[in-house]
mmCIF file of N, CA and C and ligand atoms in Angstrom:
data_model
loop_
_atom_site.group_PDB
_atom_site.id
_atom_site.type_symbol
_atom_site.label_atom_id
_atom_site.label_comp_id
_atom_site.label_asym_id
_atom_site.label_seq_id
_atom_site.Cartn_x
_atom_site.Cartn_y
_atom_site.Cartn_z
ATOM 1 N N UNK A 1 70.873 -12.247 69.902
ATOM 2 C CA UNK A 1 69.467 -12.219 69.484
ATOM 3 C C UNK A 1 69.002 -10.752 69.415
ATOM 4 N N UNK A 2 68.342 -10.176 67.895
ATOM 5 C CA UNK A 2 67.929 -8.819 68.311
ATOM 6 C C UNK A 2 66.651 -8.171 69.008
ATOM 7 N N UNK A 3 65.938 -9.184 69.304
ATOM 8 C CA UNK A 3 64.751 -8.751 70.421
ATOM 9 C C UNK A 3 65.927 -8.700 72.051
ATOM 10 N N UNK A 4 66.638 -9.350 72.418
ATOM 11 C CA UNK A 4 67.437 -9.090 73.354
ATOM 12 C C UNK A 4 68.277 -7.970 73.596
ATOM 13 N N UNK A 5 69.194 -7.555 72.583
ATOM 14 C CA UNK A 5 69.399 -6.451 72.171
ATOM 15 C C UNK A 5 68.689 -4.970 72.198
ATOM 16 N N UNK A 6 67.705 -5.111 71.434
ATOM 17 C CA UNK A 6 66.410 -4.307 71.464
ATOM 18 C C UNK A 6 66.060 -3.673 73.349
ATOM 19 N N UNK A 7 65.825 -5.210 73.753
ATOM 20 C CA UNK A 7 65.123 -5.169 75.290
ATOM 21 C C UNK A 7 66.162 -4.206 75.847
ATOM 22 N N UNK A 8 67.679 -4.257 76.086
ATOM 23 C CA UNK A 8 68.763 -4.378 76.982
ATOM 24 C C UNK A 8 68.740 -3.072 76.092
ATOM 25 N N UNK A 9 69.148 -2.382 75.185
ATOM 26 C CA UNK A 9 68.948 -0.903 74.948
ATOM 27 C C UNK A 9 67.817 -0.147 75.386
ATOM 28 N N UNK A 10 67.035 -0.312 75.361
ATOM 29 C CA UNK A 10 65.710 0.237 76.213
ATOM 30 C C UNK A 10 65.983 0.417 77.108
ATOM 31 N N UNK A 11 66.456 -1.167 78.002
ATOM 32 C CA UNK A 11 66.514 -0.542 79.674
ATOM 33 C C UNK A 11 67.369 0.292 80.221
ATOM 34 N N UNK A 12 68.558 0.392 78.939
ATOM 35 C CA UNK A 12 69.531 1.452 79.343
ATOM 36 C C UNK A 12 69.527 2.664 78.693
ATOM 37 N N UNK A 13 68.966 3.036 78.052
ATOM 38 C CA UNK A 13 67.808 4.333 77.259
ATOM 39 C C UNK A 13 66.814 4.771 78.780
ATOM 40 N N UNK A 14 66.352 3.699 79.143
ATOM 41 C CA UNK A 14 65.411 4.475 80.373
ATOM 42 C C UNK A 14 66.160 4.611 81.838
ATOM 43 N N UNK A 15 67.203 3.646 81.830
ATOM 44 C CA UNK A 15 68.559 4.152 83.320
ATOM 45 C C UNK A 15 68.935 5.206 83.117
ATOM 46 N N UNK A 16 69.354 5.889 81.510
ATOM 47 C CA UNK A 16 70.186 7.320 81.069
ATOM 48 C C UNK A 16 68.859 8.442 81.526
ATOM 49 N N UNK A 17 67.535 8.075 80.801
ATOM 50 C CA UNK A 17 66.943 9.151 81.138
ATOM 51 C C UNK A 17 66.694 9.606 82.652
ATOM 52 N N UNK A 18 65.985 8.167 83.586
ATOM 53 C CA UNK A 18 66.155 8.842 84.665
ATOM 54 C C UNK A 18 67.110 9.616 85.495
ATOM 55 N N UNK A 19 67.420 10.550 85.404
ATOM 56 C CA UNK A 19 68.698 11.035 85.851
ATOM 57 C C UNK A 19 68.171 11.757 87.739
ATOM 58 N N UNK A 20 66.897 12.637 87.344
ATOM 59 C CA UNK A 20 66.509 13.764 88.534
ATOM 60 C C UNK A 20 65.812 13.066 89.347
ATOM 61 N N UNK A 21 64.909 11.671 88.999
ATOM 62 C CA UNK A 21 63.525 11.413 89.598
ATOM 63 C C UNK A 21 63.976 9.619 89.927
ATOM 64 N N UNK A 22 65.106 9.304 90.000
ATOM 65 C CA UNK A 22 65.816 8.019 90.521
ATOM 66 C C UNK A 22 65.433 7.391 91.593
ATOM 67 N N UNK A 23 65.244 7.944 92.702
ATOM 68 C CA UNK A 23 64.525 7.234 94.088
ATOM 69 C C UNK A 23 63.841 6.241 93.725
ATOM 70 N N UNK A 24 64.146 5.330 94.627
ATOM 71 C CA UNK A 24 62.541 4.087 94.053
ATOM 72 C C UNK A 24 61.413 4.920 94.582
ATOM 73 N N UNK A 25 60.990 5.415 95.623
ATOM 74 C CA UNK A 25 60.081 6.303 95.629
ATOM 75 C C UNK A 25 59.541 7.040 94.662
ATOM 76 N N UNK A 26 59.749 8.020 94.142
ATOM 77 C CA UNK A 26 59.351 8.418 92.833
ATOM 78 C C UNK A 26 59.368 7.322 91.753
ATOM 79 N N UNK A 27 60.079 6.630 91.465
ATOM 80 C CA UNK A 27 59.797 5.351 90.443
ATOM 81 C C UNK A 27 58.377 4.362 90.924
ATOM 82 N N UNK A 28 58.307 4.177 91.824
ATOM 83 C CA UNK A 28 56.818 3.389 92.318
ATOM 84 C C UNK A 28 55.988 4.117 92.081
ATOM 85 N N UNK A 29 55.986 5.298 92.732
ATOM 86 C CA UNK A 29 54.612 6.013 92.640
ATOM 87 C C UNK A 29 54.758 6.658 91.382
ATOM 88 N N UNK A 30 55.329 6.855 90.275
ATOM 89 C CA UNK A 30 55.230 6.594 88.833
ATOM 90 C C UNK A 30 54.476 5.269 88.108
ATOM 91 N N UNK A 31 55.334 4.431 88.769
ATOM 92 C CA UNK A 31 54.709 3.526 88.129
ATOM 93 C C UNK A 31 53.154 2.761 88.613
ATOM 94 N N UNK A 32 52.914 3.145 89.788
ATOM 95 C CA UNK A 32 51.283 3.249 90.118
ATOM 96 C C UNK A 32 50.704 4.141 89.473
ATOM 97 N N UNK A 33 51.293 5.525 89.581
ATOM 98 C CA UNK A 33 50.341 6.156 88.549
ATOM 99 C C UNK A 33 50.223 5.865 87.141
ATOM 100 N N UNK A 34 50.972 5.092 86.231
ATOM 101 C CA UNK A 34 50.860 4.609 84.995
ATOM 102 C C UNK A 34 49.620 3.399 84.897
ATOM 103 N N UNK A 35 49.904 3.079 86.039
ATOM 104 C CA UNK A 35 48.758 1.875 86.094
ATOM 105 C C UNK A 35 47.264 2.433 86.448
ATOM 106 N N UNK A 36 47.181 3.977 86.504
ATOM 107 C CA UNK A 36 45.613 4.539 87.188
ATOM 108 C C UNK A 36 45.361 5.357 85.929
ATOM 109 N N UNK A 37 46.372 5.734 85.226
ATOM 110 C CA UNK A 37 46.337 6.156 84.001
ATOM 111 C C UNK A 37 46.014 5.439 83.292
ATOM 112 N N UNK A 38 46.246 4.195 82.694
ATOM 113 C CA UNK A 38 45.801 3.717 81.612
ATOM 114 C C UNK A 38 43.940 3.369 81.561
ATOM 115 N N UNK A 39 44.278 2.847 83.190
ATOM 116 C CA UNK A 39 42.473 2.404 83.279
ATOM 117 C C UNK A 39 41.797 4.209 83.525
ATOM 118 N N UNK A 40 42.096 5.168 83.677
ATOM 119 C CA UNK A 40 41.474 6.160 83.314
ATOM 120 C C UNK A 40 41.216 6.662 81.700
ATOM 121 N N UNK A 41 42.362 6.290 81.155
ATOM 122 C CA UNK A 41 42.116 7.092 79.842
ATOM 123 C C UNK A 41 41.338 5.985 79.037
ATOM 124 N N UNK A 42 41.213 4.260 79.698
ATOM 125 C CA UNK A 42 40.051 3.320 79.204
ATOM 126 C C UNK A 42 38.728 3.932 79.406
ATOM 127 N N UNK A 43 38.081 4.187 80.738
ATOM 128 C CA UNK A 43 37.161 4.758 81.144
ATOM 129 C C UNK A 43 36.970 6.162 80.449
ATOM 130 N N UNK A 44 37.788 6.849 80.174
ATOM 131 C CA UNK A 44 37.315 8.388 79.368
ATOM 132 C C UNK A 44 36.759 7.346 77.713
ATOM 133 N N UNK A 45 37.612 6.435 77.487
ATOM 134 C CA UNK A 45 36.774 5.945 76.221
ATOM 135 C C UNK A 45 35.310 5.442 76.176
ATOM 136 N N UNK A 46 35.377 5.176 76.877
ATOM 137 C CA UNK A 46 34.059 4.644 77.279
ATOM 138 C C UNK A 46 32.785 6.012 77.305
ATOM 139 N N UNK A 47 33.489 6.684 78.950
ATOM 140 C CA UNK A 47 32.375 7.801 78.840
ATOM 141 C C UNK A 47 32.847 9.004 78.632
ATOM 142 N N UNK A 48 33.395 9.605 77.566
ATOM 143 C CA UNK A 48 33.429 10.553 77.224
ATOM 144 C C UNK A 48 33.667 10.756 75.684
ATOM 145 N N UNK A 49 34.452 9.464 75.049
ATOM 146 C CA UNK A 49 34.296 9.262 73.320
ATOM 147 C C UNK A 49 33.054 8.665 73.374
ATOM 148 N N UNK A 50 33.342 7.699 73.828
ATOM 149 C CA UNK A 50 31.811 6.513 73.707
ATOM 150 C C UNK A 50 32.219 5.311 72.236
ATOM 151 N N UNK A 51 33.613 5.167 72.094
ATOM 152 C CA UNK A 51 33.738 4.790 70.999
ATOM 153 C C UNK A 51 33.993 3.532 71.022
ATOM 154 N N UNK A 52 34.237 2.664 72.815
ATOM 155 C CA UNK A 52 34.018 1.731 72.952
ATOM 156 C C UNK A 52 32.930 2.035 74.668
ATOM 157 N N UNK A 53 32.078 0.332 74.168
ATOM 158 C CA UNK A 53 31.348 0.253 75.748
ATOM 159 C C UNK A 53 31.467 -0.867 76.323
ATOM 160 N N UNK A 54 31.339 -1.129 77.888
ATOM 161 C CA UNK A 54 31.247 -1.940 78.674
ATOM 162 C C UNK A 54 30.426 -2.408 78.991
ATOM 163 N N UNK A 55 29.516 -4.169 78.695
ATOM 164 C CA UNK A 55 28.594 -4.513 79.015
ATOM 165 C C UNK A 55 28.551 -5.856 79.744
ATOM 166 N N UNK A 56 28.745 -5.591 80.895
ATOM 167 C CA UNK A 56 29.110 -6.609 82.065
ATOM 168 C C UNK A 56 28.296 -7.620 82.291
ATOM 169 N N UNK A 57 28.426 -8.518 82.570
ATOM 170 C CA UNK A 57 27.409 -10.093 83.299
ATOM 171 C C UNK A 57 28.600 -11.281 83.121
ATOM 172 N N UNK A 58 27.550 -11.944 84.037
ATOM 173 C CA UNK A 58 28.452 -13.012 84.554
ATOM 174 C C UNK A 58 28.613 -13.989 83.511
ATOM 175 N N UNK A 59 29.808 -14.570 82.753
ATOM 176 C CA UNK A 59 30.135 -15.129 81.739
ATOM 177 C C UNK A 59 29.063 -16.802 81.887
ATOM 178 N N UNK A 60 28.134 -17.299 81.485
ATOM 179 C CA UNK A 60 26.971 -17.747 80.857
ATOM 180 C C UNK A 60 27.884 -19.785 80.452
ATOM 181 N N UNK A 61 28.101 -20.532 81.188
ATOM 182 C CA UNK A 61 29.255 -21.669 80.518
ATOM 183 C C UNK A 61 27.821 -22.574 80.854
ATOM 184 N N UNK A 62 27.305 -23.807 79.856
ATOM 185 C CA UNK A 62 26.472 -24.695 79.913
ATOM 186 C C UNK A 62 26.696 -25.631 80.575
ATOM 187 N N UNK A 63 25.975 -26.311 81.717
ATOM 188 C CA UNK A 63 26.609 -27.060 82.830
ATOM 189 C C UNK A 63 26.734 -28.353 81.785
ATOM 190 N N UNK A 64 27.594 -29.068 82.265
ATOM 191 C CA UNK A 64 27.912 -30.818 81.808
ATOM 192 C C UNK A 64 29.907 -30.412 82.502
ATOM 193 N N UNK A 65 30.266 -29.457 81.494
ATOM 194 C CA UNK A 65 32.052 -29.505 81.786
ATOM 195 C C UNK A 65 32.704 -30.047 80.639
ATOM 196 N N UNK A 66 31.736 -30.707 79.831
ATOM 197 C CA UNK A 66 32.925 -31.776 78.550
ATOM 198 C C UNK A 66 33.250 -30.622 77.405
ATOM 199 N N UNK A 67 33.376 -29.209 77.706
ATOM 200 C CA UNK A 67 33.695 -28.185 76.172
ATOM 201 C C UNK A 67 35.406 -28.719 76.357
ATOM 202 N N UNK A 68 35.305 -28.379 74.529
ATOM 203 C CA UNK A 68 36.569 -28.258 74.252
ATOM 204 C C UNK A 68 37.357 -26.837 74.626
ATOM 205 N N UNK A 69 38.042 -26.180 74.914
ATOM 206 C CA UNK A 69 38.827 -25.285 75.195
ATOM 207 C C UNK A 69 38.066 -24.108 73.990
ATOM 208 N N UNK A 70 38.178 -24.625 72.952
ATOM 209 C CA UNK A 70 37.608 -23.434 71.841
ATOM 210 C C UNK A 70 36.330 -23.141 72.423
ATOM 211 N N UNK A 71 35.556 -24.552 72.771
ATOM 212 C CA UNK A 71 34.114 -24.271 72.738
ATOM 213 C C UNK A 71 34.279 -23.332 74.090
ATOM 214 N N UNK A 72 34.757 -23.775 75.132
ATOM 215 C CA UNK A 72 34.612 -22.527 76.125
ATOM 216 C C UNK A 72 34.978 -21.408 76.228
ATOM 217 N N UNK A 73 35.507 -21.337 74.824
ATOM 218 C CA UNK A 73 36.288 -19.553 74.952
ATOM 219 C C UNK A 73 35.310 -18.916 73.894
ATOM 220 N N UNK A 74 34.231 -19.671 73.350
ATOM 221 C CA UNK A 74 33.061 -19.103 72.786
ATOM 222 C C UNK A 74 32.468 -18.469 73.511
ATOM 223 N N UNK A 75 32.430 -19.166 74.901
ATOM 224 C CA UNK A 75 31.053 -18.482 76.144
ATOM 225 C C UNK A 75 32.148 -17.152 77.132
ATOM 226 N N UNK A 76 32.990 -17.252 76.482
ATOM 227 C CA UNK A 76 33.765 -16.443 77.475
ATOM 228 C C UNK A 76 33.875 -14.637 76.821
ATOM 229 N N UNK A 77 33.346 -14.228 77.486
ATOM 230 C CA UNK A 77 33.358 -12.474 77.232
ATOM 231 C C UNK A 77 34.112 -11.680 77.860
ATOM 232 N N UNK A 78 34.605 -10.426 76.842
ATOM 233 C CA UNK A 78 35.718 -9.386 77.635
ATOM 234 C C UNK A 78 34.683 -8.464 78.281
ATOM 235 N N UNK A 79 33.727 -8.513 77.478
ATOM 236 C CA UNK A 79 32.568 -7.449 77.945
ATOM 237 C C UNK A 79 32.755 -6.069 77.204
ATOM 238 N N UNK A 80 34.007 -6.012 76.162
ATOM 239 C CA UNK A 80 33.607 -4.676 75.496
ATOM 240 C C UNK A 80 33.391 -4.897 73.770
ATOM 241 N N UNK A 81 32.434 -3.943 74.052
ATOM 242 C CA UNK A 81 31.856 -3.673 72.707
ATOM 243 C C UNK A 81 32.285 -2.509 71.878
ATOM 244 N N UNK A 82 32.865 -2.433 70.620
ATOM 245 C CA UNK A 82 33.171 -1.755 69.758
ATOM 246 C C UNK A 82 34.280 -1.473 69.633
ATOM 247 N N UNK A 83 34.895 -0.566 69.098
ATOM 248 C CA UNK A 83 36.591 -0.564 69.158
ATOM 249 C C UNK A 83 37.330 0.692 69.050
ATOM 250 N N UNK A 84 38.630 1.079 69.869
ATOM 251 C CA UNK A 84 38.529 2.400 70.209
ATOM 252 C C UNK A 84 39.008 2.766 68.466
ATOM 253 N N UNK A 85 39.265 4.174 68.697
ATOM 254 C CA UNK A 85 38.803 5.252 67.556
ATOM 255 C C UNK A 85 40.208 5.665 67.929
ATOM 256 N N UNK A 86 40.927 6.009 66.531
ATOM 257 C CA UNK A 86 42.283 6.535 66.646
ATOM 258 C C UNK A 86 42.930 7.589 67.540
ATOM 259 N N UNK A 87 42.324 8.347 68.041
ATOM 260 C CA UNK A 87 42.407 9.066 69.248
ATOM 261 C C UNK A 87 42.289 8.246 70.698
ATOM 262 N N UNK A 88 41.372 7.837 70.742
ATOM 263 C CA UNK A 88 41.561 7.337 72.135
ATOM 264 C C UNK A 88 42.750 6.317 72.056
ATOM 265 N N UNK A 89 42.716 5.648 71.098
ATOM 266 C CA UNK A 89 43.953 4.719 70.890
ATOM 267 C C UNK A 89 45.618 5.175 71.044
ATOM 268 N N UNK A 90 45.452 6.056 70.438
ATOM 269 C CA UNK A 90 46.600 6.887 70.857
ATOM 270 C C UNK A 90 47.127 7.366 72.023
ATOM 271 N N UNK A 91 46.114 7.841 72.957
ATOM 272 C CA UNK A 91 46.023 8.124 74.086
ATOM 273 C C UNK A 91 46.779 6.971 74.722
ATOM 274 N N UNK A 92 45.542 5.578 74.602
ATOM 275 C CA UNK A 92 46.510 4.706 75.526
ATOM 276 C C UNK A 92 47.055 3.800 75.213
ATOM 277 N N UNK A 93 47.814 3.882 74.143
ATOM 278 C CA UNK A 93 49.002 3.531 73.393
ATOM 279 C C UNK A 93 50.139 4.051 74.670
ATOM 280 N N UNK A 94 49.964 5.583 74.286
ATOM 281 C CA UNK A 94 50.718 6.539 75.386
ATOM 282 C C UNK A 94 51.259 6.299 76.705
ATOM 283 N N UNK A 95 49.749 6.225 77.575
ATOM 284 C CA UNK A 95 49.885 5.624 78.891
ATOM 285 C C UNK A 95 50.280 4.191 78.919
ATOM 286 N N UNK A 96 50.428 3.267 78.497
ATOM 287 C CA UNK A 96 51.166 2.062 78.190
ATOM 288 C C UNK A 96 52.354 2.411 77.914
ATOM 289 N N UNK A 97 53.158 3.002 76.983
ATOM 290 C CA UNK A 97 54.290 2.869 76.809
ATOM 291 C C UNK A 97 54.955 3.980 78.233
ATOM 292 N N UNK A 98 54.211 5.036 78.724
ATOM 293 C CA UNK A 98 54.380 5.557 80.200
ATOM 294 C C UNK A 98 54.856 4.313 81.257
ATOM 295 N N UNK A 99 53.839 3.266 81.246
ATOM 296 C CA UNK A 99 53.748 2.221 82.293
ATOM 297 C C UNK A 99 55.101 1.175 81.720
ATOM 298 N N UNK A 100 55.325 0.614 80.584
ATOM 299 C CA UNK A 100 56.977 0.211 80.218
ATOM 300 C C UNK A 100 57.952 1.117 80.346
ATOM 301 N N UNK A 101 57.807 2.274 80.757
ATOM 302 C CA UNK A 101 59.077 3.052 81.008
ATOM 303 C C UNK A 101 59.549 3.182 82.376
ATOM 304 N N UNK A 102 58.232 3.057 82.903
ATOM 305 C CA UNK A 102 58.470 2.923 84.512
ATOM 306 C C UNK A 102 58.465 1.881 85.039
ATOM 307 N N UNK A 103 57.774 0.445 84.398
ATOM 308 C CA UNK A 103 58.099 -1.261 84.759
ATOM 309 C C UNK A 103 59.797 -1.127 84.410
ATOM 310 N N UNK A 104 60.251 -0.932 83.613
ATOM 311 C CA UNK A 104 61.674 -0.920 83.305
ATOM 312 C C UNK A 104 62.499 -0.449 83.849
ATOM 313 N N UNK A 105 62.067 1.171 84.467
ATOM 314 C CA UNK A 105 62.377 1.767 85.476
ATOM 315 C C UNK A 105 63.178 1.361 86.903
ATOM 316 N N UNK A 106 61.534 0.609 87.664
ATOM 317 C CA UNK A 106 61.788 -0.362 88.787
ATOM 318 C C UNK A 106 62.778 -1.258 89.007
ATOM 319 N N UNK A 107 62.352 -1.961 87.332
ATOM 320 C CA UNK A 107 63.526 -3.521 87.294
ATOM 321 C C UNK A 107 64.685 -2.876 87.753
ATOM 322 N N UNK A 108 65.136 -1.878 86.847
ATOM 323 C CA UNK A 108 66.560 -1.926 86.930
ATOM 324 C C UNK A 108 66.809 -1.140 88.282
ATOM 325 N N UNK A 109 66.056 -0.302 88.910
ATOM 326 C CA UNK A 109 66.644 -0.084 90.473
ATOM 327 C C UNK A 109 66.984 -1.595 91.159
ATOM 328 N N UNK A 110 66.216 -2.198 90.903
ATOM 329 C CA UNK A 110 65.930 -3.898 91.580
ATOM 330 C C UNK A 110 66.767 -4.749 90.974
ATOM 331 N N UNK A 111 67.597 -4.039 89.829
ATOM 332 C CA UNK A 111 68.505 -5.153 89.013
ATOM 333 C C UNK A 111 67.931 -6.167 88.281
ATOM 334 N N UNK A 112 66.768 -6.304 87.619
ATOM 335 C CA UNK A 112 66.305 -7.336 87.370
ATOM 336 C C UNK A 112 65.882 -7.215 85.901
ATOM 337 N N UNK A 113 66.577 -7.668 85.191
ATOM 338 C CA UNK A 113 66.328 -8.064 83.829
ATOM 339 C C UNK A 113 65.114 -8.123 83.039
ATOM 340 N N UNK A 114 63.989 -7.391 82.676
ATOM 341 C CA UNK A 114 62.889 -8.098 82.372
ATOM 342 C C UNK A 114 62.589 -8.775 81.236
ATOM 343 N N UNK A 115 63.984 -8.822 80.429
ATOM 344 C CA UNK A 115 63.760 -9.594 79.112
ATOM 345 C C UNK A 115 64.197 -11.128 79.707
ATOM 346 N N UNK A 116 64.937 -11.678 80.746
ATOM 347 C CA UNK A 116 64.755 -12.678 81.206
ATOM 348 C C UNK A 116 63.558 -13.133 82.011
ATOM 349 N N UNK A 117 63.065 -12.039 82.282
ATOM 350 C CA UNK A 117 61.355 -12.634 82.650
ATOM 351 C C UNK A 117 60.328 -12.793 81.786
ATOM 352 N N UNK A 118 60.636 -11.611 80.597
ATOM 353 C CA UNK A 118 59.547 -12.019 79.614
ATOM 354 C C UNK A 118 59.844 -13.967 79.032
ATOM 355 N N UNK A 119 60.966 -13.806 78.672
ATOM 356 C CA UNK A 119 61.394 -15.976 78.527
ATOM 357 C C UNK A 119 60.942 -16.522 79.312
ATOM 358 N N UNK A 120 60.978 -16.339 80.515
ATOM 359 C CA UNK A 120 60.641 -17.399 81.499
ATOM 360 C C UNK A 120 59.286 -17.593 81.850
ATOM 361 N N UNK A 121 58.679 -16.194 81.574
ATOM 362 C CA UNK A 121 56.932 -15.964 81.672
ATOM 363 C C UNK A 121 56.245 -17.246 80.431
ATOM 364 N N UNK A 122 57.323 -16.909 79.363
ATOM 365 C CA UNK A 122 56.174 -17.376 77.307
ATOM 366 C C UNK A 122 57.153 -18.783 77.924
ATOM 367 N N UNK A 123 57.957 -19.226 78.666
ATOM 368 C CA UNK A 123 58.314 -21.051 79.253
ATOM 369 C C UNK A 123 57.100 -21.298 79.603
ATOM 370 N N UNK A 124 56.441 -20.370 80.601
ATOM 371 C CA UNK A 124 55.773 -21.055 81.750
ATOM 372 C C UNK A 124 54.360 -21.488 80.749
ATOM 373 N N UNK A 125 53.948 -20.239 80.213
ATOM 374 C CA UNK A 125 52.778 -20.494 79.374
ATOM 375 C C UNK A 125 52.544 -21.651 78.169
ATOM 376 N N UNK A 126 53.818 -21.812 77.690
ATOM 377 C CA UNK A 126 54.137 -22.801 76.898
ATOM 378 C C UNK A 126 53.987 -24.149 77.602
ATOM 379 N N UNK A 127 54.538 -24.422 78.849
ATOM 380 C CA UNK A 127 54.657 -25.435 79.271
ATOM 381 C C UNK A 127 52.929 -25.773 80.408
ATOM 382 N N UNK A 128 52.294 -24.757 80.087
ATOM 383 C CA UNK A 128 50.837 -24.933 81.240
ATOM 384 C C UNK A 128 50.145 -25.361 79.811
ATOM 385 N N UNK A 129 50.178 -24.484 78.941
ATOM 386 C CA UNK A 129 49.502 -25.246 77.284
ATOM 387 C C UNK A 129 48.271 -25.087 77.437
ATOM 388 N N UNK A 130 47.189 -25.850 77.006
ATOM 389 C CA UNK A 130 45.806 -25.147 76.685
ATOM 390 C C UNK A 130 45.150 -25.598 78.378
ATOM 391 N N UNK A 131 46.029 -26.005 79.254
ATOM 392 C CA UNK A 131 44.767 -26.573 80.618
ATOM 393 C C UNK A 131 45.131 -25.346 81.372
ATOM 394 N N UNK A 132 45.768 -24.453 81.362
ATOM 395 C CA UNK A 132 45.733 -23.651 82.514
ATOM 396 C C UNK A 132 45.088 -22.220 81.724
ATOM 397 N N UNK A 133 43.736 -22.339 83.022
ATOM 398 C CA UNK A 133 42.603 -21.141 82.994
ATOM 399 C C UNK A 133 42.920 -20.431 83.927
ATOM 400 N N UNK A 134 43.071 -19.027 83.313
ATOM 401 C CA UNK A 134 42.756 -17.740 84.539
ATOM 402 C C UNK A 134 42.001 -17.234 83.799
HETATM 403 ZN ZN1 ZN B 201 37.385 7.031 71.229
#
């Protein structure tokens, strides 16, 4: 399969690169910092492009309970307004593909495949189908 292929060159594209910074130590606290990075360079969009905004409240659902799944994902809000601007996008395009270099990173200190987790993740979702809400 060539998405498998694809996956399994990557992870060994990112085993070759780490060569100096291998410790799981340095790989964790990489990969925490990828994760403080991305929600920072969200927040610089916000307040410092301004090219998207955040307008928070508590998501608004009409009491009874009988919506259809569509109808309740009408009342359901991300809370942002507008859409980033090719620069900021870029940015965290960036820090995302930072944070897959270092999720990939981890796996493979840990041995763990993540193209067999991405399958088993789109099973699980497939098989929960439209009743399971987070
Ligand atoms: Zn922007």
């Amino acid at each position: 399969m060539v998405n498998d292929l694809l996956w399994d060159e990557f992870q060994e594209a990112v085993s070759q690169k780490l060569i100096r910074h291998r410790s799981i130590i340095d790989v964790w606290s990489k990969f925490q910092e990828a994760h403080a990075r991305i929600s920072r360079a969200i927040a610089k969009s916000v307040t410092n492009c301004g090219c998207i905004e955040i307008h928070a409240a508590k998501n608004q659902v009409p009491p009874g309970g009988d919506l259809s799944l569509e109808e309740l994902r009408s009342f359901m809000d991300d809370h942002v307004d507008g859409h980033l601007c090719q620069n900021c996008r870029e940015v965290i395009e960036e820090e995302f593909g930072r944070l897959l270099f270092y999720t990939v990173a981890l796996a493979n200190i840990v041995d763990i495949n993540l193209y067999d987790i991405l399958i088993k993740e789109n099973k699980k979702l497939a098989a929960l189908g439209l009743y399971h809400l987070s």
